[in-house]
Short mmCIF file of C-alpha atoms and ligand atoms in Angstrom, two decimals:
data_model
loop_
_atom_site.label_atom_id
_atom_site.label_comp_id
_atom_site.label_asym_id
_atom_site.label_seq_id
_atom_site.Cartn_x
_atom_site.Cartn_y
_atom_site.Cartn_z
CA MET O 1 93.13 110.29 127.87
CA LYS O 2 93.40 107.68 125.04
CA ILE O 3 92.05 108.47 121.37
CA LEU O 4 91.96 106.13 118.60
CA VAL O 5 92.34 107.46 115.01
CA ILE O 6 90.76 105.51 112.12
CA ASN O 7 91.38 105.98 108.53
CA THR O 8 89.01 103.52 106.64
CA GLY O 9 89.59 103.15 102.93
CA SER O 10 87.52 101.03 100.47
CA SER O 11 89.70 98.04 101.14
CA SER O 12 91.85 99.11 104.16
CA ILE O 13 91.87 100.35 107.56
CA LYS O 14 94.67 102.35 109.25
CA TYR O 15 94.65 103.21 112.73
CA VAL O 16 96.79 104.96 115.50
CA LEU O 17 96.23 104.68 119.21
CA TYR O 18 97.32 107.70 121.18
CA GLU O 19 97.89 108.63 124.66
CA MET O 20 96.99 112.16 124.47
CA ALA O 21 98.70 113.31 127.75
CA ASN O 22 101.89 113.41 125.69
CA ASN O 23 100.77 112.67 122.28
CA ASN O 24 102.42 109.30 122.31
CA VAL O 25 101.69 106.63 119.85
CA LEU O 26 100.86 103.51 121.72
CA ALA O 27 100.06 101.31 118.72
CA ASN O 28 99.63 101.77 115.09
CA GLY O 29 98.81 99.42 112.28
CA SER O 30 96.96 98.80 109.06
CA ILE O 31 94.98 96.07 107.38
CA GLU O 32 95.13 96.28 103.51
CA ARG O 33 93.34 94.14 100.78
CA ILE O 34 90.30 93.60 103.04
CA GLY O 35 87.94 91.18 101.14
CA GLU O 36 90.70 89.60 99.07
CA ASN O 37 92.03 86.06 99.85
CA ARG O 38 95.20 87.42 101.61
CA SER O 39 94.82 90.62 103.55
CA ASN O 40 98.02 92.29 104.69
CA TYR O 41 97.75 92.91 108.26
CA LYS O 42 100.50 94.57 110.26
CA TYR O 43 100.90 96.59 113.40
CA SER O 44 103.46 97.74 115.93
CA ILE O 45 103.15 98.56 119.57
CA SER O 46 105.29 100.52 121.66
CA SER O 47 104.19 101.09 125.29
CA LYS O 48 106.25 101.49 128.51
CA ASP O 49 108.91 98.70 128.43
CA PHE O 50 107.32 96.93 125.65
CA GLU O 51 107.98 96.98 121.90
CA LYS O 52 106.40 94.66 119.39
CA GLU O 53 106.13 94.43 115.52
CA PHE O 54 103.67 92.01 113.90
CA LYS O 55 103.01 91.32 110.24
CA LYS O 56 100.88 88.57 108.90
CA SER O 57 98.89 87.69 105.84
CA LEU O 58 95.43 86.46 106.77
CA THR O 59 91.92 86.57 105.32
CA ILE O 60 89.79 89.50 106.54
CA LYS O 61 86.46 89.38 104.80
CA ASP O 62 85.13 92.98 105.78
CA HIS O 63 85.66 96.15 107.73
CA LYS O 64 83.89 94.65 110.78
CA GLU O 65 86.27 91.78 111.01
CA GLY O 66 89.13 93.94 110.27
CA LEU O 67 88.21 96.33 113.29
CA ARG O 68 87.53 93.13 115.45
CA ASN O 69 91.01 92.22 114.86
CA ILE O 70 92.37 95.60 115.65
CA ILE O 71 90.38 95.59 118.92
CA GLU O 72 91.83 92.15 119.84
CA VAL O 73 95.30 93.59 119.50
CA ILE O 74 94.90 96.63 121.47
CA THR O 75 93.01 94.95 124.33
CA ASP O 76 95.03 91.78 124.37
CA PRO O 77 96.51 91.75 128.00
CA GLY O 78 99.81 90.63 126.70
CA ASN O 79 100.14 93.91 124.82
CA ASN O 80 99.78 96.00 127.90
CA LEU O 81 97.65 98.76 126.26
CA LEU O 82 94.17 98.73 127.34
CA LYS O 83 92.18 96.53 129.73
CA ASP O 84 89.09 96.99 127.82
CA PRO O 85 87.77 99.09 124.71
CA ASN O 86 85.90 101.43 127.13
CA GLU O 87 89.24 103.13 128.02
CA ILE O 88 89.21 104.79 124.62
CA GLU O 89 87.55 108.10 125.23
CA ALA O 90 87.06 109.06 121.60
CA ILE O 91 87.64 107.92 118.13
CA GLY O 92 88.64 110.35 115.46
CA HIS O 93 87.56 109.28 111.95
CA ARG O 94 89.13 110.61 108.88
CA VAL O 95 86.33 111.57 106.51
CA VAL O 96 87.17 112.73 103.18
CA HIS O 97 84.47 114.95 102.25
CA GLY O 98 82.42 117.25 104.33
CA GLY O 99 81.17 119.51 101.42
CA GLU O 100 80.19 123.11 102.56
CA PHE O 101 78.65 121.59 105.85
CA TYR O 102 81.76 121.36 108.11
CA SER O 103 84.73 123.73 108.53
CA GLY O 104 85.96 121.82 111.54
CA ALA O 105 85.80 118.56 113.39
CA VAL O 106 82.18 117.45 114.51
CA LEU O 107 80.73 115.05 116.95
CA ILE O 108 79.05 112.27 114.99
CA THR O 109 75.33 112.03 115.17
CA GLU O 110 72.75 110.39 112.89
CA ASN O 111 72.47 113.77 111.11
CA VAL O 112 76.16 113.96 110.65
CA LYS O 113 76.13 110.44 109.10
CA SER O 114 73.22 111.39 106.70
CA VAL O 115 75.20 114.32 105.62
CA ILE O 116 78.33 112.17 104.95
CA LYS O 117 76.07 109.78 102.96
CA ARG O 118 74.49 112.80 101.07
CA LEU O 119 77.99 113.83 100.03
CA ILE O 120 78.85 110.39 98.47
CA PRO O 121 78.52 111.61 94.77
CA LEU O 122 81.28 114.13 95.69
CA ALA O 123 83.65 111.41 97.12
CA PRO O 124 82.32 108.12 95.64
CA LEU O 125 85.60 106.33 96.48
CA HIS O 126 86.01 107.47 100.08
CA ASN O 127 82.82 108.65 101.92
CA PRO O 128 81.12 105.23 101.70
CA SER O 129 84.08 103.41 103.40
CA ASN O 130 84.60 106.30 105.80
CA LEU O 131 80.92 105.86 106.82
CA GLU O 132 81.32 102.12 107.07
CA GLY O 133 84.21 102.61 109.59
CA ILE O 134 82.14 104.91 111.74
CA GLU O 135 79.27 102.44 111.80
CA VAL O 136 81.65 99.42 112.75
CA ALA O 137 83.46 101.68 115.38
CA GLU O 138 80.04 102.65 116.95
CA HIS O 139 79.22 99.02 117.11
CA PHE O 140 82.52 98.04 118.95
CA PHE O 141 83.01 101.12 120.89
CA PRO O 142 79.57 102.19 122.05
CA SER O 143 80.66 104.36 125.01
CA ALA O 144 83.40 106.34 123.09
CA LYS O 145 82.79 109.73 121.44
CA GLN O 146 82.84 109.41 117.65
CA VAL O 147 84.24 112.47 115.82
CA ALA O 148 84.59 113.19 112.15
CA VAL O 149 87.48 115.13 110.90
CA PHE O 150 87.11 116.15 107.31
CA ASP O 151 89.87 116.38 104.55
CA THR O 152 87.97 119.37 103.24
CA ALA O 153 87.41 121.21 106.44
CA PHE O 154 90.58 123.45 106.33
CA HIS O 155 89.83 124.70 102.90
CA GLN O 156 86.32 125.94 103.79
CA THR O 157 87.76 129.35 104.59
CA MET O 158 88.52 130.08 100.90
CA PRO O 159 86.57 133.06 99.41
CA SER O 160 83.94 132.26 96.73
CA LYS O 161 86.31 133.80 94.15
CA SER O 162 88.68 130.90 94.83
CA TYR O 163 86.28 128.12 95.14
CA ARG O 164 83.79 128.83 92.34
CA TYR O 165 84.32 127.66 88.90
CA PRO O 166 83.38 130.02 85.91
CA ILE O 167 80.48 127.65 84.86
CA PRO O 168 76.73 128.18 85.14
CA ASN O 169 75.43 129.18 88.48
CA TYR O 170 73.01 126.38 88.66
CA LEU O 171 75.84 123.79 88.76
CA TYR O 172 77.05 125.25 92.19
CA GLU O 173 73.50 126.19 93.40
CA ASN O 174 71.88 122.93 92.71
CA GLU O 175 74.63 120.37 92.48
CA GLN O 176 77.38 121.99 94.62
CA VAL O 177 79.95 121.88 91.99
CA ARG O 178 82.91 123.93 93.36
CA ALA O 179 86.42 123.52 94.57
CA TYR O 180 86.59 121.83 98.06
CA GLY O 181 90.40 120.95 98.24
CA MET O 182 91.78 117.97 100.02
CA HIS O 183 94.65 116.90 102.28
CA GLY O 184 93.24 119.44 104.81
CA SER O 185 94.55 117.69 107.97
CA SER O 186 97.93 117.81 106.55
CA HIS O 187 97.84 121.48 105.41
CA SER O 188 96.28 122.28 108.86
CA PHE O 189 98.97 120.51 110.74
CA VAL O 190 102.05 122.03 108.80
CA THR O 191 100.48 125.45 108.87
CA LYS O 192 100.08 125.30 112.65
CA GLU O 193 103.59 124.18 112.99
CA ALA O 194 104.78 127.00 110.69
CA LEU O 195 102.97 129.51 112.72
CA LYS O 196 104.80 128.44 115.72
CA LEU O 197 108.11 128.93 113.90
CA LEU O 198 107.41 132.31 112.44
CA ASP O 199 108.18 135.37 114.55
CA LYS O 200 105.07 137.17 113.60
CA GLU O 201 101.35 137.62 114.72
CA GLU O 202 99.20 134.91 112.98
CA LYS O 203 97.03 137.60 111.31
CA ASP O 204 100.05 139.08 109.41
CA THR O 205 101.35 135.78 108.10
CA ALA O 206 101.33 134.35 104.54
CA ILE O 207 102.50 130.78 103.94
CA ILE O 208 102.36 128.53 101.19
CA THR O 209 102.09 124.71 102.25
CA ILE O 210 103.30 122.17 99.62
CA HIS O 211 102.09 118.54 100.31
CA LEU O 212 104.05 116.26 97.85
CA GLY O 213 103.04 112.72 98.40
CA ASN O 214 101.44 110.17 95.95
CA GLY O 215 98.69 112.90 95.89
CA CYS O 216 100.27 116.47 95.67
CA SER O 217 98.51 119.63 96.71
CA MET O 218 99.34 123.21 97.64
CA SER O 219 97.64 125.78 99.67
CA ALA O 220 97.97 129.58 100.06
CA VAL O 221 97.24 130.47 103.72
CA LYS O 222 96.88 134.03 104.81
CA GLY O 223 96.53 135.12 108.35
CA GLY O 224 96.40 131.30 109.21
CA LYS O 225 93.43 130.73 106.94
CA CYS O 226 93.42 128.95 103.76
CA ILE O 227 92.51 131.35 100.85
CA ASP O 228 93.14 129.04 97.86
CA THR O 229 94.28 125.45 97.20
CA SER O 230 95.17 123.42 94.18
CA MET O 231 92.74 120.42 94.51
CA GLY O 232 89.30 121.15 93.53
CA LEU O 233 85.93 119.46 93.19
CA SER O 234 88.08 116.20 93.38
CA PRO O 235 91.77 115.51 94.01
CA LEU O 236 92.48 115.25 90.22
CA ALA O 237 92.95 118.96 89.89
CA GLY O 238 96.20 121.00 90.42
CA LEU O 239 99.72 119.71 90.58
CA MET O 240 101.13 116.83 88.59
CA MET O 241 100.97 113.79 90.84
CA GLY O 242 102.02 110.16 91.08
CA THR O 243 99.28 108.87 88.89
CA ARG O 244 96.99 111.88 88.53
CA SER O 245 97.51 114.54 85.81
CA GLY O 246 96.54 117.47 87.73
CA ASP O 247 95.41 120.48 85.66
CA ILE O 248 95.04 119.80 82.06
CA ASP O 249 92.83 121.56 79.32
CA PRO O 250 89.29 120.63 80.20
CA SER O 251 88.64 119.64 76.50
CA ILE O 252 90.95 116.72 76.66
CA PRO O 253 88.24 114.42 78.06
CA PHE O 254 86.00 115.40 75.05
CA PHE O 255 88.93 114.50 72.68
CA LEU O 256 89.37 111.11 74.37
CA GLY O 257 85.70 110.45 74.19
CA THR O 258 85.00 111.54 70.61
CA LYS O 259 88.34 110.80 68.86
CA MET O 260 89.24 107.78 70.79
CA GLY O 261 85.94 106.47 71.75
CA MET O 262 87.00 106.16 75.36
CA SER O 263 84.13 105.95 78.01
CA PHE O 264 83.74 108.09 81.09
CA GLN O 265 85.12 105.13 83.16
CA GLU O 266 88.04 104.77 80.91
CA ILE O 267 88.81 108.44 80.86
CA ASP O 268 88.58 108.70 84.64
CA THR O 269 90.90 105.76 85.03
CA LEU O 270 93.47 107.27 82.65
CA LEU O 271 93.54 110.67 84.29
CA ASN O 272 93.44 109.31 87.84
CA LYS O 273 95.66 106.12 87.63
CA GLU O 274 97.72 106.20 84.32
CA SER O 275 98.90 109.85 84.23
CA GLY O 276 101.16 112.07 86.24
CA LEU O 277 104.61 110.62 86.87
CA LYS O 278 103.43 107.31 85.77
CA GLY O 279 102.11 108.58 82.47
CA ILE O 280 105.32 110.38 81.56
CA ALA O 281 108.02 108.34 83.11
CA GLY O 282 106.42 105.02 83.61
CA SER O 283 106.61 104.94 87.50
CA ASN O 284 104.51 106.80 89.95
CA ASP O 285 107.33 106.38 92.57
CA MET O 286 109.53 109.56 92.79
CA ARG O 287 112.41 107.61 93.84
CA ASP O 288 112.31 105.42 90.63
CA VAL O 289 111.82 108.48 88.60
CA LEU O 290 114.73 110.35 90.05
CA GLU O 291 116.93 107.26 89.61
CA LYS O 292 115.83 106.90 85.98
CA ARG O 293 116.70 110.50 85.37
CA ASP O 294 120.08 110.21 86.90
CA ILE O 295 121.04 107.38 84.36
CA GLY O 296 119.91 109.50 81.47
CA ASP O 297 116.23 108.48 80.95
CA LYS O 298 114.78 111.44 78.85
CA LYS O 299 111.27 110.67 79.81
CA ALA O 300 111.99 110.66 83.59
CA SER O 301 114.01 114.06 82.90
CA LEU O 302 110.88 115.44 81.32
CA ALA O 303 108.59 114.20 84.13
CA ILE O 304 110.63 115.85 86.72
CA ASP O 305 110.83 119.19 84.77
CA MET O 306 107.00 119.14 84.35
CA TYR O 307 106.48 118.16 87.93
CA VAL O 308 108.57 120.98 89.28
CA GLN O 309 107.39 123.54 86.86
CA ARG O 310 103.81 123.04 88.01
CA ILE O 311 104.74 123.63 91.68
CA LYS O 312 106.71 126.88 90.73
CA LYS O 313 103.45 128.08 88.73
CA TYR O 314 101.37 127.67 91.95
CA ILE O 315 104.06 129.42 94.00
CA GLY O 316 103.93 132.32 91.71
CA ALA O 317 100.18 132.41 91.57
CA TYR O 318 99.77 132.30 95.43
CA ILE O 319 102.38 134.98 95.99
CA ALA O 320 100.35 137.09 93.69
CA GLU O 321 96.89 136.38 95.49
CA MET O 322 98.51 136.94 98.83
CA ASN O 323 100.66 139.87 97.90
CA ALA O 324 103.18 138.40 100.42
CA LEU O 325 105.14 135.42 101.43
CA ASP O 326 106.66 134.63 104.93
CA ALA O 327 107.28 130.89 104.56
CA LEU O 328 107.27 128.09 101.95
CA VAL O 329 106.59 124.84 103.69
CA PHE O 330 107.46 121.37 102.04
CA THR O 331 105.85 118.26 103.46
CA ALA O 332 104.76 114.56 102.74
CA GLY O 333 106.90 111.72 101.33
CA ILE O 334 108.55 113.65 98.45
CA GLY O 335 108.45 117.13 100.26
CA GLU O 336 110.12 115.84 103.37
CA ASN O 337 112.52 113.43 101.78
CA SER O 338 113.76 114.68 98.53
CA SER O 339 116.25 117.36 98.64
CA VAL O 340 116.69 117.31 94.88
CA ILE O 341 112.98 118.23 94.12
CA ARG O 342 113.03 120.94 96.91
CA GLU O 343 116.26 122.40 95.33
CA LEU O 344 114.77 122.34 91.78
CA VAL O 345 111.49 123.83 93.01
CA CYS O 346 113.36 126.80 94.81
CA SER O 347 115.98 127.32 92.08
CA GLU O 348 115.62 130.50 90.12
CA LEU O 349 113.06 132.08 92.47
CA ASN O 350 115.56 134.58 93.82
CA PHE O 351 113.47 137.31 91.92
CA LEU O 352 110.70 136.39 94.42
CA GLY O 353 112.98 136.44 97.50
CA ILE O 354 113.25 132.53 97.77
CA GLU O 355 116.76 131.06 98.10
CA ILE O 356 117.83 127.94 99.75
CA ASP O 357 121.02 126.91 101.27
CA SER O 358 122.13 123.69 99.73
CA SER O 359 123.92 122.20 102.74
CA LEU O 360 121.04 122.81 104.98
CA ASN O 361 118.63 121.40 102.36
CA GLU O 362 120.80 118.18 102.04
CA MET O 363 120.71 117.46 105.81
CA LYS O 364 118.61 114.64 106.64
CA ILE O 365 116.67 115.54 109.60
CA LYS O 366 113.38 113.93 110.61
CA SER O 367 111.89 117.11 112.33
CA ASN O 368 110.96 120.58 111.31
CA HIS O 369 113.96 122.25 109.73
CA LYS O 370 114.77 125.48 107.97
CA ILE O 371 116.60 125.23 104.56
CA ASN O 372 116.59 128.77 103.43
CA SER O 373 119.88 130.82 102.95
CA ASN O 374 120.59 133.81 105.19
CA GLU O 375 119.94 136.03 102.21
CA SER O 376 116.44 134.61 101.50
CA LYS O 377 113.55 137.02 102.27
CA VAL O 378 111.24 134.06 102.54
CA GLN O 379 111.79 131.29 105.07
CA VAL O 380 111.83 127.79 103.55
CA TRP O 381 110.86 124.84 105.96
CA VAL O 382 110.60 121.06 105.81
CA ILE O 383 107.94 120.25 108.24
CA PRO O 384 107.03 116.51 108.57
CA THR O 385 103.24 116.09 108.34
CA ASN O 386 101.22 114.08 110.79
CA GLU O 387 97.66 113.70 109.61
CA GLU O 388 96.71 111.10 112.31
CA LEU O 389 98.06 113.40 114.95
CA GLU O 390 96.17 116.36 113.65
CA ILE O 391 92.97 114.25 113.64
CA ALA O 392 93.73 113.09 117.27
CA LEU O 393 94.40 116.70 118.26
CA GLN O 394 91.11 117.99 116.75
CA THR O 395 89.17 115.23 118.34
CA LYS O 396 90.50 116.07 121.77
CA LYS O 397 89.78 119.71 121.44
CA LEU O 398 86.17 119.05 120.17
CA ILE O 399 85.45 116.72 123.12
CA GLY O 400 87.37 118.97 125.47
CA ASN O 401 84.90 121.75 124.54
P1 ADP F 501 100.94 108.95 100.31
O1 ADP F 501 100.21 110.09 99.52
O2 ADP F 501 100.75 107.58 99.88
O3 ADP F 501 100.88 108.98 101.88
P2 ADP F 501 103.65 109.64 100.82
O4 ADP F 501 103.50 110.92 101.54
O5 ADP F 501 104.16 108.45 101.53
O6 ADP F 501 102.56 109.27 100.01
O7 ADP F 501 104.62 109.93 99.56
C1 ADP F 501 105.11 109.01 98.76
C2 ADP F 501 105.99 109.54 97.63
O8 ADP F 501 107.22 110.00 98.51
C3 ADP F 501 106.49 108.47 96.69
O9 ADP F 501 106.43 109.06 95.49
C4 ADP F 501 107.98 108.21 97.02
O10 ADP F 501 108.61 107.85 95.95
C5 ADP F 501 108.45 109.52 97.57
N1 ADP F 501 109.60 109.48 98.43
C6 ADP F 501 109.73 108.87 99.67
N2 ADP F 501 110.90 109.06 99.98
C7 ADP F 501 111.52 109.63 99.05
C8 ADP F 501 113.00 109.91 98.87
N3 ADP F 501 113.98 109.69 99.74
N4 ADP F 501 113.31 110.76 97.80
C9 ADP F 501 112.24 110.83 96.84
N5 ADP F 501 111.06 110.61 96.91
C10 ADP F 501 110.64 109.88 98.04
#
């Protein structure tokens, strides 16, 4: 069975074509800067006896043209992947916001599309382009099943005491203002991997998943179900991130508006695009920040201290919420690659039973690996995330049913 996973952003399309018999990636690629003069177009193909890398700059005016380009690549006889698009049994779409409507993958119908549309106010940057991706895919793949996999779905198991904000009821009841959480496919993927690695029944497990990419979020997962997560109504909440502030005093936007005359739009940009590592250290890329810190840059050093301290705070909070912890799981760009950040996060947590083994932590392994010391009560794992595979697996499971 072949499944195509599509992740459509406002000016980009990323895709992966899978052979689900062995979860093999047949082709993957991306088109960025759609609608600009020069779009960046790249893909790689790896099928039996055939490898190809392709990178080009060309003009792609909209998502429809982008997807047409992708179809041309995957059906090109020279690429030896598909004879025609009908060989793709299903398309798994990443959709950012499913609100309270979806706690799992769903077959896309007109009704599902209208719900995704209705949720645009909660994800104004993402749901419109996700919807566009669905409509373009329906046009080009009329016989494939179209499936939506929501970033928010994994967190729908949170109890109301976790997802409600202490603000007047009508804001939840009429406007659905509550915490939804994001990065659900990643937290779900690494949780499932961790559950396979723990020698315990799922119902008795307590796991904290730490996704540290450009965006950063953490989840408390008890008995295999998310009971709390650090992102909220939007991805701005929680940890310090590449360019997002994470949790700040909610009165800061009033201060920025009244004292500094900033507009809502300017405050939004400041907190989402100019803050986090970038706001403190001048770069949103953790590699740059670590390099600057190593040559004595005080701002970079402060940024790292702040970044690590916030992760520690959530670890403490989630242990208290779960009254247990079997495993701490690091994932995504920083979580998977930065032994320095993992070491700093886990240092001086021995009171909580968390201790890592420095030499295991330093090992550069691209697959699941355990980095805790023998004395540690809690297992500490590095588990590479795979959001696209998670979307493909959920799509397969749904259409299988
Ligand atoms: P995205 O959220 O865009 O998918 P990624 O999961 O790719 O992001 O993570 C990007 C982050 O990972 C960047 O801050 C980058 O600096 C960081 N990163 C990647 N490799 C390393 C490394 N070896 N050491 C430290 N940080 C790294």
